[in-house]
Short mmCIF file of C-alpha atoms in Angstrom, two decimals:
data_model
loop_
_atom_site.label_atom_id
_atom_site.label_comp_id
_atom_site.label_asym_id
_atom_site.label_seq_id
_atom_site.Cartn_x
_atom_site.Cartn_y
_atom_site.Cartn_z
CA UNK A 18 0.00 0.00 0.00
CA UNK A 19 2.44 2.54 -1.42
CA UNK A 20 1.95 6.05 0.10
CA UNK A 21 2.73 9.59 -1.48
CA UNK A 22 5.53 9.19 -3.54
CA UNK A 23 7.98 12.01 -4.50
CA UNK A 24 11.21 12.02 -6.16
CA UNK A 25 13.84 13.26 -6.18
CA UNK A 26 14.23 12.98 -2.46
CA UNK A 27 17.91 15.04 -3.29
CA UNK A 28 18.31 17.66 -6.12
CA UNK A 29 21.21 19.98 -6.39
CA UNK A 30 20.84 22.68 -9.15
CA UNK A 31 23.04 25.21 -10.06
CA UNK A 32 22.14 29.05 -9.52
CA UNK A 33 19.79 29.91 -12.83
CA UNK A 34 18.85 26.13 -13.82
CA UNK A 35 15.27 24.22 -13.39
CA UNK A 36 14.55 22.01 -10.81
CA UNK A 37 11.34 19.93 -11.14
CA UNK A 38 9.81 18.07 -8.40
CA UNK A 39 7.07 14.94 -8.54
CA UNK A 40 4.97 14.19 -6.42
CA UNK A 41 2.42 10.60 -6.87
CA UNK A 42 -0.30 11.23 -4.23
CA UNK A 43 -1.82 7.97 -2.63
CA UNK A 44 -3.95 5.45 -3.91
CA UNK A 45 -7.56 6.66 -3.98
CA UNK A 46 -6.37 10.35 -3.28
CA UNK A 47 -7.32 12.85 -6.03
CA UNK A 48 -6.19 16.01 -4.12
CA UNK A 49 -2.25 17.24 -3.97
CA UNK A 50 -0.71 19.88 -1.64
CA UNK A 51 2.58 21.21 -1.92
CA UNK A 52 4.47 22.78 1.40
CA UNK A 53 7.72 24.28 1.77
CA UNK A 54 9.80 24.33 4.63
CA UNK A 55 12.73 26.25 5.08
CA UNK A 56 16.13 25.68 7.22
CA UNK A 57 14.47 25.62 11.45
CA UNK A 58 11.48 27.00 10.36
CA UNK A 59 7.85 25.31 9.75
CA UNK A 60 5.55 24.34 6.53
CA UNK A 61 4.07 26.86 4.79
CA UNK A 62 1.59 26.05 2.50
CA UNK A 63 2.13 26.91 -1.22
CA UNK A 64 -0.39 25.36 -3.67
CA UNK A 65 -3.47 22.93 -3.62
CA UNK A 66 -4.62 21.13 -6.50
CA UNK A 67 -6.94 18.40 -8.17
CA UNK A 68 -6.51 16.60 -11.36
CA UNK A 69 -6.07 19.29 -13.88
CA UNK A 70 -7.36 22.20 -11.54
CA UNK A 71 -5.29 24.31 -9.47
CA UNK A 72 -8.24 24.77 -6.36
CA UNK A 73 -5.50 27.38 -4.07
CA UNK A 74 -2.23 28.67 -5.22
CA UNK A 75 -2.06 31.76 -2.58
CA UNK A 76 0.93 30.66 -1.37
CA UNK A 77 2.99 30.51 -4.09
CA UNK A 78 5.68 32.82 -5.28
CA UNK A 79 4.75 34.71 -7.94
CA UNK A 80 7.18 34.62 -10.60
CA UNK A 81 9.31 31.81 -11.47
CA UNK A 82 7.17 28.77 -9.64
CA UNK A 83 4.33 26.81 -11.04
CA UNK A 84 2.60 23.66 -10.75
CA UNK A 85 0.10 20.87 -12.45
CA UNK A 86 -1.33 17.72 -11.37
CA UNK A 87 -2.53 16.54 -15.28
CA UNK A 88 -5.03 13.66 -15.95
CA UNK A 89 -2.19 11.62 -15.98
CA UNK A 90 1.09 11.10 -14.21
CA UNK A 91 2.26 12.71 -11.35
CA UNK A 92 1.39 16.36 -10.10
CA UNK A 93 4.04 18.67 -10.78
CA UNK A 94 6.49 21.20 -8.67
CA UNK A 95 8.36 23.56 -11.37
CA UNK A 96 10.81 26.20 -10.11
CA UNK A 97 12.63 28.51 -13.20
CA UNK A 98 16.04 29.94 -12.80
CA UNK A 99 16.54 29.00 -8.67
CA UNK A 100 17.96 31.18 -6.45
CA UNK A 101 19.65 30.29 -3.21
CA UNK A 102 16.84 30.98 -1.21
CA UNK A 103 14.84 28.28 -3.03
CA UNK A 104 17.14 25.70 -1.06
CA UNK A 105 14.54 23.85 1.13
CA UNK A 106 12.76 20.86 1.74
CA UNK A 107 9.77 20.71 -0.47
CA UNK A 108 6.87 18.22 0.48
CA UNK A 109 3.74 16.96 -0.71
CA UNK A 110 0.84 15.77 1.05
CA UNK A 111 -2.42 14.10 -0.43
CA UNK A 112 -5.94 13.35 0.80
CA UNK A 113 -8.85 11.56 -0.53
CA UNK A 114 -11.40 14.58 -1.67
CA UNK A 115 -11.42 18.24 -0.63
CA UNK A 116 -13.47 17.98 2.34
CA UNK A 117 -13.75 19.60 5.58
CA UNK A 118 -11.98 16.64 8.13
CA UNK A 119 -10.11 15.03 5.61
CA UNK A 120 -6.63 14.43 6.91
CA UNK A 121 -3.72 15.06 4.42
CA UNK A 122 -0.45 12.58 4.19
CA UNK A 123 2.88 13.78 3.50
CA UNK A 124 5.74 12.01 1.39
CA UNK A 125 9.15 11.74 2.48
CA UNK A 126 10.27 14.74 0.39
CA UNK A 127 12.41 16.22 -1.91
CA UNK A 128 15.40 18.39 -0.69
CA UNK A 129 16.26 21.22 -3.02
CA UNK A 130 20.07 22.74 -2.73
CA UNK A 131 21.00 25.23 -4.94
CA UNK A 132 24.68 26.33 -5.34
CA UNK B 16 -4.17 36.30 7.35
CA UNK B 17 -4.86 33.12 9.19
CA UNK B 18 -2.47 31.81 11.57
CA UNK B 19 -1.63 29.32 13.72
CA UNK B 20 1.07 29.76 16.88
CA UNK B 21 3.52 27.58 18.52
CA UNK B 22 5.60 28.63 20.96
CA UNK B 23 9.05 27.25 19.28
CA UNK B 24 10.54 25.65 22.57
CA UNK B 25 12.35 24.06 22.98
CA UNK B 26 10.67 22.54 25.63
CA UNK B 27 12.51 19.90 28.16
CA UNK B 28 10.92 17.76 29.95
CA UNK B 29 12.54 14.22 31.82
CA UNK B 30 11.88 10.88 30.62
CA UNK B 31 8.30 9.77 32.10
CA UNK B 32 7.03 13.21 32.91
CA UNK B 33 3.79 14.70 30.55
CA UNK B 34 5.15 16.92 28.22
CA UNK B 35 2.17 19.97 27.28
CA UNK B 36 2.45 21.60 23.88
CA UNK B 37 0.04 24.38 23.24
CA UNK B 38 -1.31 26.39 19.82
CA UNK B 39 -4.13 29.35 19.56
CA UNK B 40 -5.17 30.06 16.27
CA UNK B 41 -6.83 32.66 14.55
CA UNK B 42 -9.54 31.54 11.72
CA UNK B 43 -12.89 31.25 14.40
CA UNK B 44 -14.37 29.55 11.16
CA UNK B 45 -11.47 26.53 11.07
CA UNK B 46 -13.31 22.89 11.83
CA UNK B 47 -10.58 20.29 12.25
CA UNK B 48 -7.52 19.91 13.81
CA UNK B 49 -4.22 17.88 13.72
CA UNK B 50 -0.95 17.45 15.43
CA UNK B 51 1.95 16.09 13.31
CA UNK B 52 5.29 14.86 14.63
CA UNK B 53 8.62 15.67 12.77
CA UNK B 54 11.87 14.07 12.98
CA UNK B 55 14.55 16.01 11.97
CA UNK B 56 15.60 15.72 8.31
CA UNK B 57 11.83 13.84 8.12
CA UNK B 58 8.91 14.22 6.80
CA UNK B 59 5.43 15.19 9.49
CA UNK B 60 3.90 12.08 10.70
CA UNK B 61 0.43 12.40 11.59
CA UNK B 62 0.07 11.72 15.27
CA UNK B 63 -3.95 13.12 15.91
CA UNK B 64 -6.59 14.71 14.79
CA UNK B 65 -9.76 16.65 16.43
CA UNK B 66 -12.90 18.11 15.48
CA UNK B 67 -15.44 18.72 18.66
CA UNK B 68 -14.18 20.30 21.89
CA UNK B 69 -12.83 18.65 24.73
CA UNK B 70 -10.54 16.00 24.66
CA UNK B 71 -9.38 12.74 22.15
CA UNK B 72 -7.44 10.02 23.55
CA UNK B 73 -5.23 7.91 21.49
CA UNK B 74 -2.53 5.80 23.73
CA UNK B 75 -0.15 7.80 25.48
CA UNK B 76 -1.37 11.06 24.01
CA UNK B 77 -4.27 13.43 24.25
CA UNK B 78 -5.45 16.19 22.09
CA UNK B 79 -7.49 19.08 24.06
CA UNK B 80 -9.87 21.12 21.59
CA UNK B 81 -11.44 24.76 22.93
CA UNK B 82 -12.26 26.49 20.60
CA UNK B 83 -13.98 29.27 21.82
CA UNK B 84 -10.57 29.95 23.03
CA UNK B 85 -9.07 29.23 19.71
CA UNK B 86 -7.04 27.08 21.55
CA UNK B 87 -5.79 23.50 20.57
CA UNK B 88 -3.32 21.39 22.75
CA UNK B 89 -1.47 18.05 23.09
CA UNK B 90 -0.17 15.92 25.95
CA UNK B 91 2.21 13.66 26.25
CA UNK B 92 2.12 10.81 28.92
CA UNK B 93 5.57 8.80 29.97
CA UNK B 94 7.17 11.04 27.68
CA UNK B 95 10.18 8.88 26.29
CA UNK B 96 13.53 9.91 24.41
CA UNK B 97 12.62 8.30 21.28
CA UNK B 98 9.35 11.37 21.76
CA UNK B 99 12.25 13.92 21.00
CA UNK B 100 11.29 15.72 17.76
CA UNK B 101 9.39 18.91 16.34
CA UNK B 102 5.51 18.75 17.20
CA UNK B 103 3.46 21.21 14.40
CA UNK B 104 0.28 21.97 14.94
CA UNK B 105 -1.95 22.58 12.18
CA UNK B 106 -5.77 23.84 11.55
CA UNK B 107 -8.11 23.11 8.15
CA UNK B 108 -9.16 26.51 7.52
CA UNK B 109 -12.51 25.99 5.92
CA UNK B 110 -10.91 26.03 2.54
CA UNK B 111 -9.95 22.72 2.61
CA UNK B 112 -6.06 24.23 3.14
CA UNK B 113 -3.71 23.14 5.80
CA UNK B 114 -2.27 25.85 8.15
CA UNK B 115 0.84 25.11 10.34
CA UNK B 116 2.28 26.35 12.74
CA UNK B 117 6.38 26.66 13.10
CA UNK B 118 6.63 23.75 15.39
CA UNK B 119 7.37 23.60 19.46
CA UNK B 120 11.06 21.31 19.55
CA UNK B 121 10.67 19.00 22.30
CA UNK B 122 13.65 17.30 24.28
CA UNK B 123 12.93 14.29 26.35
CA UNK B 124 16.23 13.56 28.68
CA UNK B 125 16.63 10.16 29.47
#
């Protein structure tokens, strides 16, 4: 009973480059969050999103970050020309529907370093 | 902006004592919430959740809910070293979103 599956769990990108993150929610789960969570501090929320609908993307920067969850395949995390601050620990969580109760489940991660 | 604090600790307590972790919140409207565990370098675990007031039992820990307080908490029984890690707190806010707060660090000395 595979959970939320992201990868890659390490990326290391040059200042300027692309780094793309997946993120396979769990079985029966139609709903994807994305968090990010910076060096000590806690998760903040950055997008929420349903098969081919973006439902809440208030937290996400506004330039330079995007990110899909198509019909098929894996939802998405895209990040354009990284900066050093982008170095974090980016995870996803998933949950069955977008109801009030529903408890979301995270996946193990994927650490972004950017030098 | 909705919010939900922590007080970030950390917070040392000996092994077998209750350790009490606390969060107030600020969205009146939010319905359900959930304390998560992390492990450093980790991702959160979820530990419990809570919808009505009072209090939810679930082994050696208990979730207190009052929320005309806007205040959610979580204790600890026989706290043990291997209950060393960073506990979030975290609130639906009616939009089906997640809020978190930063995270209370809690040391358990053996």
């Amino acid at each position: 009973n595979a959970g939320v599956m992201q990868n890659p769990r390490h990326l290391v990108r040059r200042r300027g480059q692309e780094a793309r993150l997946r993120c396979s929610p769990m079985k029966g789960h139609s709903h994807v969050y994305w968090y990010r969570q910076l060096p000590e501090e806690g998760l903040k929320f950055m997008v929420y999103l349903q098969k081919e609908n973006i439902i809440d993307e208030s937290g996400m920067p506004k330039e330079r970050f995007s990110a899909e969850f198509p019909k098929e395949g894996p939802s998405i995390l895209r990040i354009q020309q990284v900066v050093r601050g982008d170095s974090a620990a980016y995870f996803c969580a998933s949950s069955p529907a977008g109801q009030a109760g529903n408890t979301i489940y995270f996946g193990e991660g994927s650490w972004l370093t950017v030098v | 902006q909705k919010e939900v604090e922590q007080n970030s600790g950390p917070l040392s307590v000996p092994e077998g004592a209750i350790a009490s972790l606390n969060c107030t919140y600020s969205d009146r409207g939010s319905q359900s919430f959930f304390w998560y565990r992390q492990y450093s370098g980790k991702s959160p675990e979820l530990i419990m959740f809570i919808y009505s007031n009072g209090d939810k039992e679930d082994g050696r820990f208990t979730a207190q809910l009052n929320k005309a307080s806007q205040y959610v908490s979580l204790l600890i029984r026989d706290s043990q070293p291997s209950d060393s890690a960073t506990y979030l707190c975290a609130v639906e806010d009616g939009g089906f979103k997640t809020i978190f707060g930063a995270g209370t660090r809690l040391f358990v000395k053996a």
